[in-house]
Every structure is written in C-alpha cells, then in structure tokens.
Amino acid sequence: MFLTGTFQRSLDEKLRFALPKPIRAAFEGTVYLTPGMEGALWLFPDSAFSQVAERLSQAPPAGQDVRTFQRLFFARTESQEMDAQGRVRLSAGLAQLAQIEKEIVLLGVRDHVEIWDRTRWDEFLEAQQSQFDAVTERVLGNG
C-alpha cells in the first residue's frame, strides 16, 4: 500500500492524534515513531520499519555515519500500538525534537507518514514549492 495525502490534525492534551481513515489500514499492529529529517517525525507501520532495519543491518557497521545514524535513530524510536480509535501518542521528547506544539500535518510519503508542526510545514512548503519543477526533473528526469 502506498501512503499518500496531506491531513491536518490537532493533538489532544495527551499528545495523541488520530490517523486518517485512508491510511489507517496500513498501520495495524505495532507502529514506530522515529526522528525524521528536516524537523519532521516519521511514523512507520511494522512492515516498513522492518525494511529500514534490514537495510541498516546490511550497512558496514564500522562506518562512522552508520554508527551515528543508528544511535540517533534507534535510541529515539518508540514503538506502540494504536488505540481503538486509531490514535497514536507522541512522547514529549519527540514532540520537542520536532518542535510540535498542537497543530500538526500528516503527509503520506510512500511507505511512512511524516509528522510536521503545521507552522513549520507551511514554511517548508512556501520555501520549496517554487523548486518543484527543478526537483522533479532531477529526480525523475525529463521523460
């Protein structure tokens, strides 16, 4: 299942948010909240997280970048089960890491969901949208 779409949510007083129904089915069982890139958090279903872990197990363990990434990534990764309402809870530490206050944006990004503070997402989108054509050509080519 490919995860796509943009969804706005608000955190409740316990730092929980509900996954949107269009992507909730991909997140049955254990989910993994991880530090992401560019100030976002990543939310992986179990199967996609296992693929990330497998890729890392094949990386040369002596490499400084591999060791640093694994420490920063796995040490702050949190696993949990969604509740009956399809909610996921952010820890205070991960919310602080991503500078998340109350309003968030969830982005379906192929095999995971990115979780952004709404203001930071709006700033990122404003800064990057004008680059979309050039980035598309570099990533996908002219064809």
PDB file of C-alpha atoms in Angstrom:
ATOM      1  CA  MET A   1       0.000   0.000   0.000  1.00  0.00           C
ATOM      2  CA  PHE A   2       1.319   3.412  -0.949  1.00  0.00           C
ATOM      3  CA  LEU A   3       0.655   6.127   1.601  1.00  0.00           C
ATOM      4  CA  THR A   4      -0.333   9.457   0.085  1.00  0.00           C
ATOM      5  CA  GLY A   5      -2.165  12.622   1.021  1.00  0.00           C
ATOM      6  CA  THR A   6      -1.961  15.567   3.399  1.00  0.00           C
ATOM      7  CA  PHE A   7      -4.042  15.660   6.572  1.00  0.00           C
ATOM      8  CA  GLN A   8      -4.339  18.291   9.282  1.00  0.00           C
ATOM      9  CA  ARG A   9      -4.817  17.204  12.870  1.00  0.00           C
ATOM     10  CA  SER A  10      -4.715  18.640  16.383  1.00  0.00           C
ATOM     11  CA  LEU A  11      -3.010  16.951  19.299  1.00  0.00           C
ATOM     12  CA  ASP A  12      -5.143  16.371  22.371  1.00  0.00           C
ATOM     13  CA  GLU A  13      -3.946  17.050  25.924  1.00  0.00           C
ATOM     14  CA  LYS A  14      -2.186  13.640  25.960  1.00  0.00           C
ATOM     15  CA  LEU A  15      -0.316  14.440  22.709  1.00  0.00           C
ATOM     16  CA  ARG A  16      -2.448  11.986  20.721  1.00  0.00           C
ATOM     17  CA  PHE A  17      -3.710  12.300  17.173  1.00  0.00           C
ATOM     18  CA  ALA A  18      -5.961  10.099  15.069  1.00  0.00           C
ATOM     19  CA  LEU A  19      -4.618   8.603  11.882  1.00  0.00           C
ATOM     20  CA  PRO A  20      -6.849   9.434   8.914  1.00  0.00           C
ATOM     21  CA  LYS A  21      -9.004   6.550   7.729  1.00  0.00           C
ATOM     22  CA  PRO A  22      -7.461   6.484   4.215  1.00  0.00           C
ATOM     23  CA  ILE A  23      -4.105   5.420   5.680  1.00  0.00           C
ATOM     24  CA  ARG A  24      -5.081   3.766   8.962  1.00  0.00           C
ATOM     25  CA  ALA A  25      -5.378   0.283   7.423  1.00  0.00           C
ATOM     26  CA  ALA A  26      -1.629   0.254   6.707  1.00  0.00           C
ATOM     27  CA  PHE A  27      -0.922   0.763  10.413  1.00  0.00           C
ATOM     28  CA  GLU A  28      -2.455  -2.266  12.063  1.00  0.00           C
ATOM     29  CA  GLY A  29      -0.405  -3.690  14.915  1.00  0.00           C
ATOM     30  CA  THR A  30       2.804  -2.088  16.096  1.00  0.00           C
ATOM     31  CA  VAL A  31       3.747   1.350  14.787  1.00  0.00           C
ATOM     32  CA  TYR A  32       7.106   3.068  15.114  1.00  0.00           C
ATOM     33  CA  LEU A  33       7.611   6.784  15.734  1.00  0.00           C
ATOM     34  CA  THR A  34      11.096   7.909  14.769  1.00  0.00           C
ATOM     35  CA  PRO A  35      13.093  11.081  14.306  1.00  0.00           C
ATOM     36  CA  GLY A  36      12.829  12.170  10.698  1.00  0.00           C
ATOM     37  CA  MET A  37      14.596  14.668   8.513  1.00  0.00           C
ATOM     38  CA  GLU A  38      14.156  18.430   8.178  1.00  0.00           C
ATOM     39  CA  GLY A  39      12.485  18.667  11.569  1.00  0.00           C
ATOM     40  CA  ALA A  40       9.722  16.132  10.966  1.00  0.00           C
ATOM     41  CA  LEU A  41       8.945  12.849  12.693  1.00  0.00           C
ATOM     42  CA  TRP A  42       8.357   9.625  10.802  1.00  0.00           C
ATOM     43  CA  LEU A  43       5.661   7.069  11.561  1.00  0.00           C
ATOM     44  CA  PHE A  44       6.234   3.596  10.140  1.00  0.00           C
ATOM     45  CA  PRO A  45       3.980   0.562  10.047  1.00  0.00           C
ATOM     46  CA  ASP A  46       5.741  -2.548  11.325  1.00  0.00           C
ATOM     47  CA  SER A  47       6.480  -3.943   7.858  1.00  0.00           C
ATOM     48  CA  ALA A  48       8.120  -0.742   6.569  1.00  0.00           C
ATOM     49  CA  PHE A  49      10.136  -0.277   9.771  1.00  0.00           C
ATOM     50  CA  SER A  50      11.411  -3.828   9.426  1.00  0.00           C
ATOM     51  CA  GLN A  51      12.623  -2.995   5.907  1.00  0.00           C
ATOM     52  CA  VAL A  52      14.515   0.048   7.216  1.00  0.00           C
ATOM     53  CA  ALA A  53      16.115  -2.076   9.942  1.00  0.00           C
ATOM     54  CA  GLU A  54      17.062  -4.718   7.374  1.00  0.00           C
ATOM     55  CA  ARG A  55      18.728  -2.134   5.119  1.00  0.00           C
ATOM     56  CA  LEU A  56      20.712  -0.841   8.074  1.00  0.00           C
ATOM     57  CA  SER A  57      21.792  -4.339   9.049  1.00  0.00           C
ATOM     58  CA  GLN A  58      23.486  -4.592   5.649  1.00  0.00           C
ATOM     59  CA  ALA A  59      25.414  -1.328   6.089  1.00  0.00           C
ATOM     60  CA  PRO A  60      29.064  -1.576   7.150  1.00  0.00           C
ATOM     61  CA  PRO A  61      28.982  -1.289  10.964  1.00  0.00           C
ATOM     62  CA  ALA A  62      32.458   0.233  11.100  1.00  0.00           C
ATOM     63  CA  GLY A  63      31.323   3.351   9.240  1.00  0.00           C
ATOM     64  CA  GLN A  64      31.049   6.448  11.453  1.00  0.00           C
ATOM     65  CA  ASP A  65      27.911   7.664   9.645  1.00  0.00           C
ATOM     66  CA  VAL A  66      26.218   4.291  10.139  1.00  0.00           C
ATOM     67  CA  ARG A  67      27.008   4.241  13.859  1.00  0.00           C
ATOM     68  CA  THR A  68      25.902   7.840  14.333  1.00  0.00           C
ATOM     69  CA  PHE A  69      22.673   7.318  12.417  1.00  0.00           C
ATOM     70  CA  GLN A  70      21.815   4.128  14.268  1.00  0.00           C
ATOM     71  CA  ARG A  71      22.405   5.780  17.650  1.00  0.00           C
ATOM     72  CA  LEU A  72      20.346   8.863  16.845  1.00  0.00           C
ATOM     73  CA  PHE A  73      17.606   6.925  15.065  1.00  0.00           C
ATOM     74  CA  PHE A  74      17.067   3.760  17.103  1.00  0.00           C
ATOM     75  CA  ALA A  75      17.710   5.293  20.534  1.00  0.00           C
ATOM     76  CA  ARG A  76      14.838   7.733  19.995  1.00  0.00           C
ATOM     77  CA  THR A  77      12.483   5.391  18.146  1.00  0.00           C
ATOM     78  CA  GLU A  78       9.331   4.495  20.055  1.00  0.00           C
ATOM     79  CA  SER A  79       7.060   1.549  19.329  1.00  0.00           C
ATOM     80  CA  GLN A  80       3.420   1.408  20.331  1.00  0.00           C
ATOM     81  CA  GLU A  81       0.016   0.061  19.423  1.00  0.00           C
ATOM     82  CA  MET A  82      -2.679   2.402  18.149  1.00  0.00           C
ATOM     83  CA  ASP A  83      -5.653   2.672  20.458  1.00  0.00           C
ATOM     84  CA  ALA A  84      -9.166   1.560  19.473  1.00  0.00           C
ATOM     85  CA  GLN A  85      -9.860   4.981  17.902  1.00  0.00           C
ATOM     86  CA  GLY A  86      -6.782   4.758  15.670  1.00  0.00           C
ATOM     87  CA  ARG A  87      -4.812   7.254  17.750  1.00  0.00           C
ATOM     88  CA  VAL A  88      -1.052   7.462  18.148  1.00  0.00           C
ATOM     89  CA  ARG A  89       0.630   9.223  21.061  1.00  0.00           C
ATOM     90  CA  LEU A  90       3.690  11.422  20.659  1.00  0.00           C
ATOM     91  CA  SER A  91       6.108  11.425  23.556  1.00  0.00           C
ATOM     92  CA  ALA A  92       7.058  14.820  24.949  1.00  0.00           C
ATOM     93  CA  GLY A  93      10.638  14.167  23.810  1.00  0.00           C
ATOM     94  CA  LEU A  94       9.757  13.502  20.173  1.00  0.00           C
ATOM     95  CA  ALA A  95       7.280  16.398  20.132  1.00  0.00           C
ATOM     96  CA  GLN A  96      10.026  18.674  21.429  1.00  0.00           C
ATOM     97  CA  LEU A  97      12.540  17.302  18.913  1.00  0.00           C
ATOM     98  CA  ALA A  98      10.178  18.199  16.045  1.00  0.00           C
ATOM     99  CA  GLN A  99       9.081  21.469  17.693  1.00  0.00           C
ATOM    100  CA  ILE A 100       5.488  20.268  17.594  1.00  0.00           C
ATOM    101  CA  GLU A 101       3.016  22.302  19.602  1.00  0.00           C
ATOM    102  CA  LYS A 102      -0.630  21.402  18.954  1.00  0.00           C
ATOM    103  CA  GLU A 103      -1.456  21.653  15.258  1.00  0.00           C
ATOM    104  CA  ILE A 104       0.181  19.058  13.024  1.00  0.00           C
ATOM    105  CA  VAL A 105       0.209  17.992   9.394  1.00  0.00           C
ATOM    106  CA  LEU A 106       0.453  14.329   8.394  1.00  0.00           C
ATOM    107  CA  LEU A 107       1.966  13.554   4.994  1.00  0.00           C
ATOM    108  CA  GLY A 108       1.641  10.181   3.324  1.00  0.00           C
ATOM    109  CA  VAL A 109       5.123   9.522   1.894  1.00  0.00           C
ATOM    110  CA  ARG A 110       5.070   6.155   0.117  1.00  0.00           C
ATOM    111  CA  ASP A 111       5.848   3.729   2.975  1.00  0.00           C
ATOM    112  CA  HIS A 112       5.564   6.018   6.016  1.00  0.00           C
ATOM    113  CA  VAL A 113       3.885   9.146   7.332  1.00  0.00           C
ATOM    114  CA  GLU A 114       5.744  12.349   8.085  1.00  0.00           C
ATOM    115  CA  ILE A 115       4.506  14.346  11.070  1.00  0.00           C
ATOM    116  CA  TRP A 116       5.172  18.084  10.930  1.00  0.00           C
ATOM    117  CA  ASP A 117       4.305  21.010  13.144  1.00  0.00           C
ATOM    118  CA  ARG A 118       1.774  22.872  10.995  1.00  0.00           C
ATOM    119  CA  THR A 119       3.653  26.176  11.008  1.00  0.00           C
ATOM    120  CA  ARG A 120       6.940  24.506  10.105  1.00  0.00           C
ATOM    121  CA  TRP A 121       5.247  22.573   7.265  1.00  0.00           C
ATOM    122  CA  ASP A 122       3.730  25.789   5.888  1.00  0.00           C
ATOM    123  CA  GLU A 123       7.182  27.419   5.956  1.00  0.00           C
ATOM    124  CA  PHE A 124       8.796  24.405   4.261  1.00  0.00           C
ATOM    125  CA  LEU A 125       6.094  24.316   1.590  1.00  0.00           C
ATOM    126  CA  GLU A 126       6.403  28.029   0.897  1.00  0.00           C
ATOM    127  CA  ALA A 127      10.186  27.765   0.591  1.00  0.00           C
ATOM    128  CA  GLN A 128      10.242  24.615  -1.549  1.00  0.00           C
ATOM    129  CA  GLN A 129       7.158  24.732  -3.776  1.00  0.00           C
ATOM    130  CA  SER A 130       8.843  27.021  -6.298  1.00  0.00           C
ATOM    131  CA  GLN A 131      11.586  24.376  -6.670  1.00  0.00           C
ATOM    132  CA  PHE A 132       9.170  21.554  -7.502  1.00  0.00           C
ATOM    133  CA  ASP A 133       9.741  21.568 -11.269  1.00  0.00           C
ATOM    134  CA  ALA A 134      13.532  21.559 -10.953  1.00  0.00           C
ATOM    135  CA  VAL A 135      13.495  18.870  -8.257  1.00  0.00           C
ATOM    136  CA  THR A 136      11.128  16.743 -10.342  1.00  0.00           C
ATOM    137  CA  GLU A 137      13.481  16.896 -13.326  1.00  0.00           C
ATOM    138  CA  ARG A 138      16.479  15.915 -11.173  1.00  0.00           C
ATOM    139  CA  VAL A 139      14.629  13.031  -9.538  1.00  0.00           C
ATOM    140  CA  LEU A 140      12.540  11.702 -12.439  1.00  0.00           C
ATOM    141  CA  GLY A 141      14.367  13.091 -15.443  1.00  0.00           C
ATOM    142  CA  ASN A 142      12.786  14.735 -18.455  1.00  0.00           C
ATOM    143  CA  GLY A 143      10.921  11.648 -19.584  1.00  0.00           C
TER     144      GLY A 143
END
